[in-house]
Amino acid sequence: MTEHKLLVVGGRVQTLRKAAALGIRFVLIQHKDQLVPEAAQLAEAVIVADYTDWDVTRPLVEAAHRAYGFTRVVSITEPGLVPAGRISDHLGLGSTSEEVAELLRDKHAMRRHLAASGSPEVRALSVAAAEVDGAGALTAFGAEHGYPFVLKPVDATASLGVVRIDGPEQAAAAWAGVEALRARTDLQWGSFFTIGRFLAEQYIPGPEYSVETFSFAGRHIVLAVTEKLTGDGFVELGHALPARLTPADEQRIEEAVARFLDAVGLADGAAHTELRLSPAGPQIIESHNRMGGDRIFDLLHSAYGIDLEEWIVAWQFGLIPALTGRPAPRRAAATRFLSAGPGTVVEIQGAEEARALGHVIDVETTVRPGDTVGELRGNWDRVGQVLVTGTDTEEAVAVAERLTERVTVVTSASLSSSASASPSLSAASLPSPARAVEGAAA
């Protein structure tokens, strides 16, 4: 029997459990701040190190490779993708290369790469972009390419630091925001991401979607198109799948994502690609060679029966068959995020009642009484989410939105504004399929 041996770079303990259940033996390299005791029980060996530091990582993985003989390397976490590619290249393991992972991490490099393509169809997937270094560069970009445009970090994630600039009068304040963000020392994943370079790029109008794909030796299969709710800004407030699209628009998105993945050279594994369906057609915002965040993988599992995290490790050794076509959904699923006014968390209401409902996948809260809630400036500032299923997407969205009215994170700010008590939660208080649209608007 062939032994399957893997190096896992960072990530969740759930990934390790799934690898172990598949009979895969693995070595884990993990940052000290992210290590949990269970990982040591599941792994053949654990290397505790900052895996984003190549000078530290290189001799450690070389020694582990000699000792344990792993033949593949994988990461599902954003800061581990480029290191995993570098390790693969260095040891000749044949996984996704550093060049491909870096193209997807560095949004400016991705824009330049698409713009240099010999294919007009590939160039049409992108927009004009330039690295900027001050307020003057912002006004110069606006003068050349017009308004509005978007200012964003070159290689951050979770909508952190993304702002829309509608005119030259906003340039100074926007760049002051950049300097303030660079000075922060309290950012989640601060050990992995340095907020340095910034990119200005043309604003893409139109509804926004994310596309979950899995590539099988160069053949890209769209698993699901997910519609996204962002409100007035760029912080993601909710997701739902399958997206409510016409067949023609769905096909346009599917073809665009396949062209994009071919263009950047991704051949194997999961990808999470964000785009907008603009008047000019689908245009790429960004992409990652991993599964999507915000627990979209849980929505995918509930609606399609696909455990994408398991697939990522299983495909490394051919333990799953390659799909020949798009999967069909069994139901719909949606998530909406919980919000709270800035202040100290006093109480969380309705979460346990909601978790007991049959169509609820989960209710997750990321704060506890005594925690401090700040302004909503990025995805990490959200305070939780509800995940639900429905017979169709309209029902799932309506149920999720109704639940966000019932699950409440009470802060000192909301107490001072004297909100009325929430009614008790029961299945009868949620919209039925026939009442879904009405319930969502209530």
Short mmCIF file of N, CA and C in Angstrom, two decimals, residues 230-374:
data_model
loop_
_atom_site.label_atom_id
_atom_site.label_comp_id
_atom_site.label_asym_id
_atom_site.label_seq_id
_atom_site.Cartn_x
_atom_site.Cartn_y
_atom_site.Cartn_z
N THR A 230 -22.39 43.67 0.07
CA THR A 230 -21.35 44.52 0.65
C THR A 230 -21.90 45.85 1.16
N GLY A 231 -23.18 46.12 0.99
CA GLY A 231 -23.72 47.38 1.47
C GLY A 231 -23.13 48.56 0.72
N ASP A 232 -22.86 49.65 1.46
CA ASP A 232 -22.35 50.86 0.82
C ASP A 232 -20.83 50.83 0.63
N GLY A 233 -20.13 49.92 1.31
CA GLY A 233 -18.68 49.90 1.23
C GLY A 233 -18.18 48.58 0.68
N PHE A 234 -17.02 48.14 1.19
CA PHE A 234 -16.39 46.93 0.70
C PHE A 234 -16.38 45.80 1.74
N VAL A 235 -16.78 46.09 2.97
CA VAL A 235 -16.85 45.04 3.97
C VAL A 235 -17.98 44.09 3.60
N GLU A 236 -17.69 42.80 3.64
CA GLU A 236 -18.68 41.81 3.20
C GLU A 236 -19.68 41.56 4.33
N LEU A 237 -20.95 41.73 4.01
CA LEU A 237 -22.03 41.61 5.00
C LEU A 237 -22.81 40.31 4.86
N GLY A 238 -22.62 39.60 3.74
CA GLY A 238 -23.32 38.35 3.57
C GLY A 238 -22.99 37.68 2.26
N HIS A 239 -23.30 36.37 2.20
CA HIS A 239 -23.10 35.56 1.00
C HIS A 239 -24.29 34.62 0.85
N ALA A 240 -24.57 34.23 -0.39
CA ALA A 240 -25.62 33.25 -0.63
C ALA A 240 -25.30 32.48 -1.91
N LEU A 241 -25.62 31.18 -1.88
CA LEU A 241 -25.39 30.36 -3.07
C LEU A 241 -26.48 29.29 -3.17
N PRO A 242 -26.79 28.87 -4.41
CA PRO A 242 -26.25 29.38 -5.68
C PRO A 242 -26.77 30.78 -5.98
N ALA A 243 -25.93 31.59 -6.63
CA ALA A 243 -26.30 32.96 -6.95
C ALA A 243 -27.51 32.98 -7.87
N ARG A 244 -28.32 34.03 -7.69
CA ARG A 244 -29.51 34.20 -8.53
C ARG A 244 -29.11 34.93 -9.81
N LEU A 245 -28.79 34.14 -10.83
CA LEU A 245 -28.27 34.64 -12.10
C LEU A 245 -29.05 34.05 -13.25
N THR A 246 -29.08 34.76 -14.37
CA THR A 246 -29.62 34.16 -15.58
C THR A 246 -28.63 33.13 -16.09
N PRO A 247 -29.08 32.12 -16.81
CA PRO A 247 -28.13 31.14 -17.37
C PRO A 247 -27.03 31.80 -18.21
N ALA A 248 -27.39 32.85 -18.94
CA ALA A 248 -26.39 33.52 -19.79
C ALA A 248 -25.32 34.19 -18.95
N ASP A 249 -25.71 34.88 -17.88
CA ASP A 249 -24.72 35.54 -17.03
C ASP A 249 -23.87 34.51 -16.29
N GLU A 250 -24.49 33.42 -15.87
CA GLU A 250 -23.72 32.38 -15.19
C GLU A 250 -22.67 31.80 -16.12
N GLN A 251 -23.02 31.60 -17.38
CA GLN A 251 -22.05 31.06 -18.33
C GLN A 251 -20.92 32.06 -18.57
N ARG A 252 -21.26 33.36 -18.65
CA ARG A 252 -20.22 34.38 -18.84
C ARG A 252 -19.23 34.37 -17.68
N ILE A 253 -19.75 34.24 -16.48
CA ILE A 253 -18.88 34.21 -15.30
C ILE A 253 -18.01 32.96 -15.32
N GLU A 254 -18.61 31.82 -15.62
CA GLU A 254 -17.86 30.56 -15.65
C GLU A 254 -16.72 30.62 -16.66
N GLU A 255 -17.00 31.12 -17.85
CA GLU A 255 -15.97 31.21 -18.88
C GLU A 255 -14.88 32.21 -18.51
N ALA A 256 -15.27 33.33 -17.88
CA ALA A 256 -14.29 34.34 -17.49
C ALA A 256 -13.33 33.80 -16.45
N VAL A 257 -13.86 33.08 -15.47
CA VAL A 257 -13.00 32.54 -14.41
C VAL A 257 -12.05 31.49 -14.98
N ALA A 258 -12.52 30.66 -15.88
CA ALA A 258 -11.63 29.67 -16.50
C ALA A 258 -10.50 30.35 -17.27
N ARG A 259 -10.83 31.43 -18.01
CA ARG A 259 -9.78 32.18 -18.73
C ARG A 259 -8.78 32.77 -17.75
N PHE A 260 -9.29 33.31 -16.66
CA PHE A 260 -8.40 33.92 -15.67
C PHE A 260 -7.46 32.89 -15.05
N LEU A 261 -7.99 31.75 -14.63
CA LEU A 261 -7.15 30.75 -13.99
C LEU A 261 -6.11 30.20 -14.96
N ASP A 262 -6.50 30.04 -16.23
CA ASP A 262 -5.51 29.65 -17.24
C ASP A 262 -4.42 30.71 -17.36
N ALA A 263 -4.83 31.98 -17.34
CA ALA A 263 -3.88 33.06 -17.54
C ALA A 263 -2.86 33.16 -16.43
N VAL A 264 -3.27 32.88 -15.19
CA VAL A 264 -2.31 32.97 -14.08
C VAL A 264 -1.57 31.66 -13.85
N GLY A 265 -1.99 30.59 -14.53
CA GLY A 265 -1.25 29.34 -14.48
C GLY A 265 -1.64 28.38 -13.38
N LEU A 266 -2.82 28.56 -12.77
CA LEU A 266 -3.25 27.62 -11.73
C LEU A 266 -3.76 26.35 -12.40
N ALA A 267 -3.26 25.21 -11.98
CA ALA A 267 -3.63 23.94 -12.62
C ALA A 267 -4.36 22.99 -11.68
N ASP A 268 -4.12 23.10 -10.39
CA ASP A 268 -4.67 22.11 -9.46
C ASP A 268 -5.20 22.78 -8.20
N GLY A 269 -6.28 22.21 -7.69
CA GLY A 269 -6.77 22.59 -6.39
C GLY A 269 -7.81 23.69 -6.41
N ALA A 270 -8.12 24.16 -5.21
CA ALA A 270 -9.20 25.12 -5.01
C ALA A 270 -8.76 26.54 -5.37
N ALA A 271 -9.73 27.33 -5.80
CA ALA A 271 -9.52 28.77 -5.98
C ALA A 271 -10.81 29.49 -5.60
N HIS A 272 -10.62 30.69 -5.09
CA HIS A 272 -11.72 31.57 -4.69
C HIS A 272 -11.51 32.87 -5.43
N THR A 273 -12.35 33.15 -6.43
CA THR A 273 -12.16 34.29 -7.31
C THR A 273 -13.31 35.26 -7.14
N GLU A 274 -12.98 36.53 -6.89
CA GLU A 274 -14.00 37.57 -6.71
C GLU A 274 -14.04 38.43 -7.96
N LEU A 275 -15.25 38.73 -8.41
CA LEU A 275 -15.42 39.52 -9.62
C LEU A 275 -16.70 40.33 -9.55
N ARG A 276 -16.83 41.25 -10.47
CA ARG A 276 -18.09 41.97 -10.66
C ARG A 276 -18.55 41.79 -12.10
N LEU A 277 -19.86 41.71 -12.24
CA LEU A 277 -20.46 41.59 -13.56
C LEU A 277 -20.74 43.01 -14.05
N SER A 278 -19.74 43.59 -14.69
CA SER A 278 -19.80 44.99 -15.10
C SER A 278 -20.49 45.12 -16.46
N PRO A 279 -20.82 46.34 -16.87
CA PRO A 279 -21.38 46.53 -18.21
C PRO A 279 -20.46 46.02 -19.32
N ALA A 280 -19.15 45.95 -19.04
CA ALA A 280 -18.20 45.45 -20.03
C ALA A 280 -18.04 43.94 -19.97
N GLY A 281 -18.75 43.30 -19.04
CA GLY A 281 -18.62 41.86 -18.85
C GLY A 281 -17.98 41.56 -17.51
N PRO A 282 -17.76 40.29 -17.18
CA PRO A 282 -17.13 39.94 -15.91
C PRO A 282 -15.71 40.49 -15.83
N GLN A 283 -15.39 41.13 -14.71
CA GLN A 283 -14.04 41.66 -14.49
C GLN A 283 -13.56 41.24 -13.10
N ILE A 284 -12.32 40.82 -13.04
CA ILE A 284 -11.75 40.22 -11.84
C ILE A 284 -11.39 41.30 -10.82
N ILE A 285 -11.77 41.08 -9.58
CA ILE A 285 -11.31 41.91 -8.46
C ILE A 285 -10.03 41.31 -7.90
N GLU A 286 -10.09 40.06 -7.48
CA GLU A 286 -8.91 39.36 -6.98
C GLU A 286 -9.22 37.87 -6.93
N SER A 287 -8.18 37.08 -6.67
CA SER A 287 -8.36 35.64 -6.58
C SER A 287 -7.32 35.07 -5.63
N HIS A 288 -7.58 33.87 -5.13
CA HIS A 288 -6.71 33.20 -4.18
C HIS A 288 -6.70 31.71 -4.49
N ASN A 289 -5.55 31.07 -4.39
CA ASN A 289 -5.48 29.62 -4.62
C ASN A 289 -5.75 28.87 -3.32
N ARG A 290 -6.95 29.05 -2.81
CA ARG A 290 -7.44 28.42 -1.58
C ARG A 290 -8.96 28.48 -1.62
N MET A 291 -9.59 27.84 -0.64
CA MET A 291 -11.03 27.98 -0.52
C MET A 291 -11.36 29.35 0.07
N GLY A 292 -12.59 29.80 -0.19
CA GLY A 292 -13.00 31.11 0.28
C GLY A 292 -13.14 31.17 1.78
N GLY A 293 -13.00 32.38 2.32
CA GLY A 293 -13.21 32.60 3.73
C GLY A 293 -14.68 32.84 4.04
N ASP A 294 -14.93 33.43 5.20
CA ASP A 294 -16.30 33.73 5.64
C ASP A 294 -17.17 32.49 5.72
N ARG A 295 -16.54 31.34 5.82
CA ARG A 295 -17.23 30.04 5.92
C ARG A 295 -18.08 29.75 4.67
N ILE A 296 -17.67 30.29 3.53
CA ILE A 296 -18.34 29.93 2.27
C ILE A 296 -18.21 28.44 2.03
N PHE A 297 -17.10 27.84 2.50
CA PHE A 297 -16.93 26.39 2.33
C PHE A 297 -18.00 25.61 3.08
N ASP A 298 -18.52 26.16 4.19
CA ASP A 298 -19.62 25.50 4.90
C ASP A 298 -20.93 25.64 4.13
N LEU A 299 -21.13 26.80 3.49
CA LEU A 299 -22.31 26.95 2.63
C LEU A 299 -22.25 25.97 1.47
N LEU A 300 -21.06 25.83 0.88
CA LEU A 300 -20.87 24.91 -0.24
C LEU A 300 -21.17 23.48 0.20
N HIS A 301 -20.68 23.11 1.36
CA HIS A 301 -20.91 21.76 1.88
C HIS A 301 -22.40 21.50 2.08
N SER A 302 -23.10 22.47 2.66
CA SER A 302 -24.52 22.29 2.94
C SER A 302 -25.35 22.24 1.67
N ALA A 303 -25.02 23.06 0.69
CA ALA A 303 -25.83 23.14 -0.52
C ALA A 303 -25.46 22.10 -1.56
N TYR A 304 -24.18 21.74 -1.65
CA TYR A 304 -23.71 20.86 -2.71
C TYR A 304 -23.16 19.53 -2.21
N GLY A 305 -22.97 19.40 -0.90
CA GLY A 305 -22.40 18.16 -0.37
C GLY A 305 -20.92 18.02 -0.63
N ILE A 306 -20.23 19.13 -0.92
CA ILE A 306 -18.80 19.09 -1.24
C ILE A 306 -18.01 19.60 -0.05
N ASP A 307 -17.12 18.77 0.47
CA ASP A 307 -16.22 19.18 1.54
C ASP A 307 -14.93 19.63 0.88
N LEU A 308 -14.86 20.93 0.59
CA LEU A 308 -13.75 21.46 -0.20
C LEU A 308 -12.42 21.33 0.54
N GLU A 309 -12.45 21.46 1.84
CA GLU A 309 -11.22 21.32 2.63
C GLU A 309 -10.67 19.90 2.51
N GLU A 310 -11.55 18.92 2.53
CA GLU A 310 -11.11 17.54 2.35
C GLU A 310 -10.57 17.32 0.94
N TRP A 311 -11.25 17.91 -0.05
CA TRP A 311 -10.80 17.77 -1.44
C TRP A 311 -9.38 18.30 -1.62
N ILE A 312 -9.07 19.41 -0.96
CA ILE A 312 -7.77 20.05 -1.15
C ILE A 312 -6.64 19.10 -0.77
N VAL A 313 -6.80 18.38 0.34
CA VAL A 313 -5.75 17.44 0.73
C VAL A 313 -5.85 16.13 -0.03
N ALA A 314 -7.08 15.69 -0.33
CA ALA A 314 -7.26 14.41 -1.01
C ALA A 314 -6.74 14.44 -2.45
N TRP A 315 -6.93 15.56 -3.16
CA TRP A 315 -6.50 15.65 -4.55
C TRP A 315 -4.99 15.59 -4.69
N GLN A 316 -4.27 15.97 -3.65
CA GLN A 316 -2.81 15.89 -3.70
C GLN A 316 -2.33 14.49 -4.05
N PHE A 317 -3.12 13.46 -3.69
CA PHE A 317 -2.72 12.07 -3.90
C PHE A 317 -3.74 11.30 -4.75
N GLY A 318 -4.59 12.02 -5.46
CA GLY A 318 -5.57 11.37 -6.32
C GLY A 318 -6.59 10.54 -5.57
N LEU A 319 -6.94 10.96 -4.35
CA LEU A 319 -7.88 10.20 -3.54
C LEU A 319 -9.33 10.55 -3.81
N ILE A 320 -9.56 11.50 -4.70
CA ILE A 320 -10.91 11.81 -5.18
C ILE A 320 -10.88 11.79 -6.70
N PRO A 321 -11.99 11.41 -7.35
CA PRO A 321 -12.01 11.44 -8.80
C PRO A 321 -12.18 12.86 -9.32
N ALA A 322 -11.65 13.12 -10.48
CA ALA A 322 -11.82 14.43 -11.11
C ALA A 322 -13.26 14.59 -11.58
N LEU A 323 -13.85 15.74 -11.31
CA LEU A 323 -15.19 16.01 -11.81
C LEU A 323 -15.15 16.20 -13.32
N THR A 324 -16.23 15.79 -13.96
CA THR A 324 -16.33 15.99 -15.42
C THR A 324 -17.26 17.14 -15.77
N GLY A 325 -17.99 17.66 -14.79
CA GLY A 325 -18.91 18.77 -15.04
C GLY A 325 -19.31 19.41 -13.74
N ARG A 326 -20.08 20.48 -13.83
CA ARG A 326 -20.49 21.22 -12.64
C ARG A 326 -21.45 20.40 -11.79
N PRO A 327 -21.29 20.45 -10.47
CA PRO A 327 -22.24 19.75 -9.60
C PRO A 327 -23.56 20.52 -9.51
N ALA A 328 -24.63 19.80 -9.20
CA ALA A 328 -25.94 20.42 -9.03
C ALA A 328 -26.22 20.62 -7.55
N PRO A 329 -26.79 21.76 -7.16
CA PRO A 329 -27.08 21.98 -5.75
C PRO A 329 -28.25 21.13 -5.28
N ARG A 330 -28.19 20.71 -4.03
CA ARG A 330 -29.28 19.98 -3.40
C ARG A 330 -30.24 20.94 -2.71
N ARG A 331 -29.71 22.10 -2.32
CA ARG A 331 -30.50 23.14 -1.66
C ARG A 331 -29.70 24.43 -1.76
N ALA A 332 -30.17 25.48 -1.14
CA ALA A 332 -29.44 26.74 -1.10
C ALA A 332 -28.91 26.98 0.31
N ALA A 333 -27.98 27.92 0.43
CA ALA A 333 -27.43 28.27 1.74
C ALA A 333 -27.02 29.74 1.72
N ALA A 334 -27.06 30.34 2.89
CA ALA A 334 -26.72 31.77 2.99
C ALA A 334 -26.13 32.07 4.35
N THR A 335 -25.35 33.14 4.39
CA THR A 335 -24.85 33.67 5.65
C THR A 335 -25.04 35.17 5.67
N ARG A 336 -25.35 35.70 6.83
CA ARG A 336 -25.37 37.13 7.07
C ARG A 336 -24.57 37.39 8.35
N PHE A 337 -23.87 38.51 8.37
CA PHE A 337 -22.98 38.82 9.48
C PHE A 337 -23.68 39.68 10.52
N LEU A 338 -23.27 39.48 11.75
CA LEU A 338 -23.84 40.23 12.86
C LEU A 338 -23.08 41.53 13.04
N SER A 339 -23.79 42.57 13.42
CA SER A 339 -23.16 43.86 13.66
C SER A 339 -23.50 44.33 15.06
N ALA A 340 -22.71 45.24 15.56
CA ALA A 340 -22.94 45.83 16.88
C ALA A 340 -22.31 47.21 16.90
N GLY A 341 -22.91 48.10 17.68
CA GLY A 341 -22.33 49.42 17.82
C GLY A 341 -21.05 49.38 18.61
N PRO A 342 -20.13 50.33 18.36
CA PRO A 342 -18.88 50.36 19.12
C PRO A 342 -19.14 50.45 20.62
N GLY A 343 -18.32 49.76 21.38
CA GLY A 343 -18.49 49.77 22.83
C GLY A 343 -18.07 48.44 23.42
N THR A 344 -18.41 48.24 24.68
CA THR A 344 -18.09 47.00 25.38
C THR A 344 -19.26 46.03 25.26
N VAL A 345 -18.95 44.77 24.92
CA VAL A 345 -20.00 43.76 24.79
C VAL A 345 -20.58 43.46 26.18
N VAL A 346 -21.90 43.59 26.28
CA VAL A 346 -22.59 43.34 27.54
C VAL A 346 -23.24 41.96 27.54
N GLU A 347 -23.85 41.59 26.41
CA GLU A 347 -24.63 40.35 26.36
C GLU A 347 -24.81 39.93 24.92
N ILE A 348 -24.94 38.63 24.71
CA ILE A 348 -25.30 38.09 23.39
C ILE A 348 -26.64 37.39 23.54
N GLN A 349 -27.63 37.86 22.80
CA GLN A 349 -28.99 37.37 22.94
C GLN A 349 -29.41 36.54 21.73
N GLY A 350 -30.10 35.45 21.97
CA GLY A 350 -30.75 34.69 20.91
C GLY A 350 -29.90 33.66 20.21
N ALA A 351 -28.60 33.57 20.49
CA ALA A 351 -27.73 32.67 19.74
C ALA A 351 -28.07 31.21 19.99
N GLU A 352 -28.25 30.82 21.25
CA GLU A 352 -28.54 29.42 21.55
C GLU A 352 -29.88 28.99 20.98
N GLU A 353 -30.88 29.84 21.06
CA GLU A 353 -32.18 29.52 20.47
C GLU A 353 -32.06 29.30 18.97
N ALA A 354 -31.27 30.15 18.32
CA ALA A 354 -31.12 30.05 16.87
C ALA A 354 -30.40 28.77 16.47
N ARG A 355 -29.38 28.38 17.22
CA ARG A 355 -28.62 27.18 16.88
C ARG A 355 -29.49 25.93 16.91
N ALA A 356 -30.57 25.96 17.69
CA ALA A 356 -31.43 24.78 17.84
C ALA A 356 -32.39 24.59 16.68
N LEU A 357 -32.50 25.57 15.79
CA LEU A 357 -33.44 25.47 14.67
C LEU A 357 -32.87 24.55 13.58
N GLY A 358 -33.74 23.77 12.97
CA GLY A 358 -33.30 22.72 12.06
C GLY A 358 -32.59 23.21 10.82
N HIS A 359 -32.96 24.36 10.29
CA HIS A 359 -32.36 24.84 9.05
C HIS A 359 -31.14 25.72 9.30
N VAL A 360 -30.73 25.85 10.56
CA VAL A 360 -29.56 26.67 10.90
C VAL A 360 -28.32 25.79 10.89
N ILE A 361 -27.34 26.15 10.06
CA ILE A 361 -26.06 25.45 10.04
C ILE A 361 -25.27 25.79 11.29
N ASP A 362 -25.20 27.08 11.60
CA ASP A 362 -24.46 27.51 12.78
C ASP A 362 -24.76 28.97 13.06
N VAL A 363 -24.57 29.35 14.29
CA VAL A 363 -24.54 30.75 14.70
C VAL A 363 -23.20 30.94 15.39
N GLU A 364 -22.36 31.77 14.80
CA GLU A 364 -21.01 31.98 15.32
C GLU A 364 -20.90 33.41 15.85
N THR A 365 -20.42 33.55 17.06
CA THR A 365 -20.12 34.88 17.59
C THR A 365 -18.63 34.94 17.90
N THR A 366 -18.00 36.01 17.51
CA THR A 366 -16.55 36.14 17.64
C THR A 366 -16.16 37.05 18.80
N VAL A 367 -17.15 37.48 19.59
CA VAL A 367 -16.88 38.31 20.77
C VAL A 367 -17.58 37.69 21.97
N ARG A 368 -17.13 38.10 23.15
CA ARG A 368 -17.74 37.65 24.40
C ARG A 368 -17.99 38.86 25.28
N PRO A 369 -18.87 38.73 26.28
CA PRO A 369 -19.07 39.85 27.21
C PRO A 369 -17.74 40.33 27.78
N GLY A 370 -17.57 41.64 27.75
CA GLY A 370 -16.32 42.25 28.20
C GLY A 370 -15.41 42.65 27.08
N ASP A 371 -15.59 42.05 25.88
CA ASP A 371 -14.77 42.43 24.72
C ASP A 371 -15.17 43.83 24.24
N THR A 372 -14.24 44.47 23.54
CA THR A 372 -14.50 45.79 22.97
C THR A 372 -14.76 45.67 21.48
N VAL A 373 -15.83 46.31 21.04
CA VAL A 373 -16.18 46.34 19.61
C VAL A 373 -15.85 47.72 19.08
N GLY A 374 -15.12 47.74 17.96
CA GLY A 374 -14.77 49.01 17.34
C GLY A 374 -15.61 49.31 16.11
#
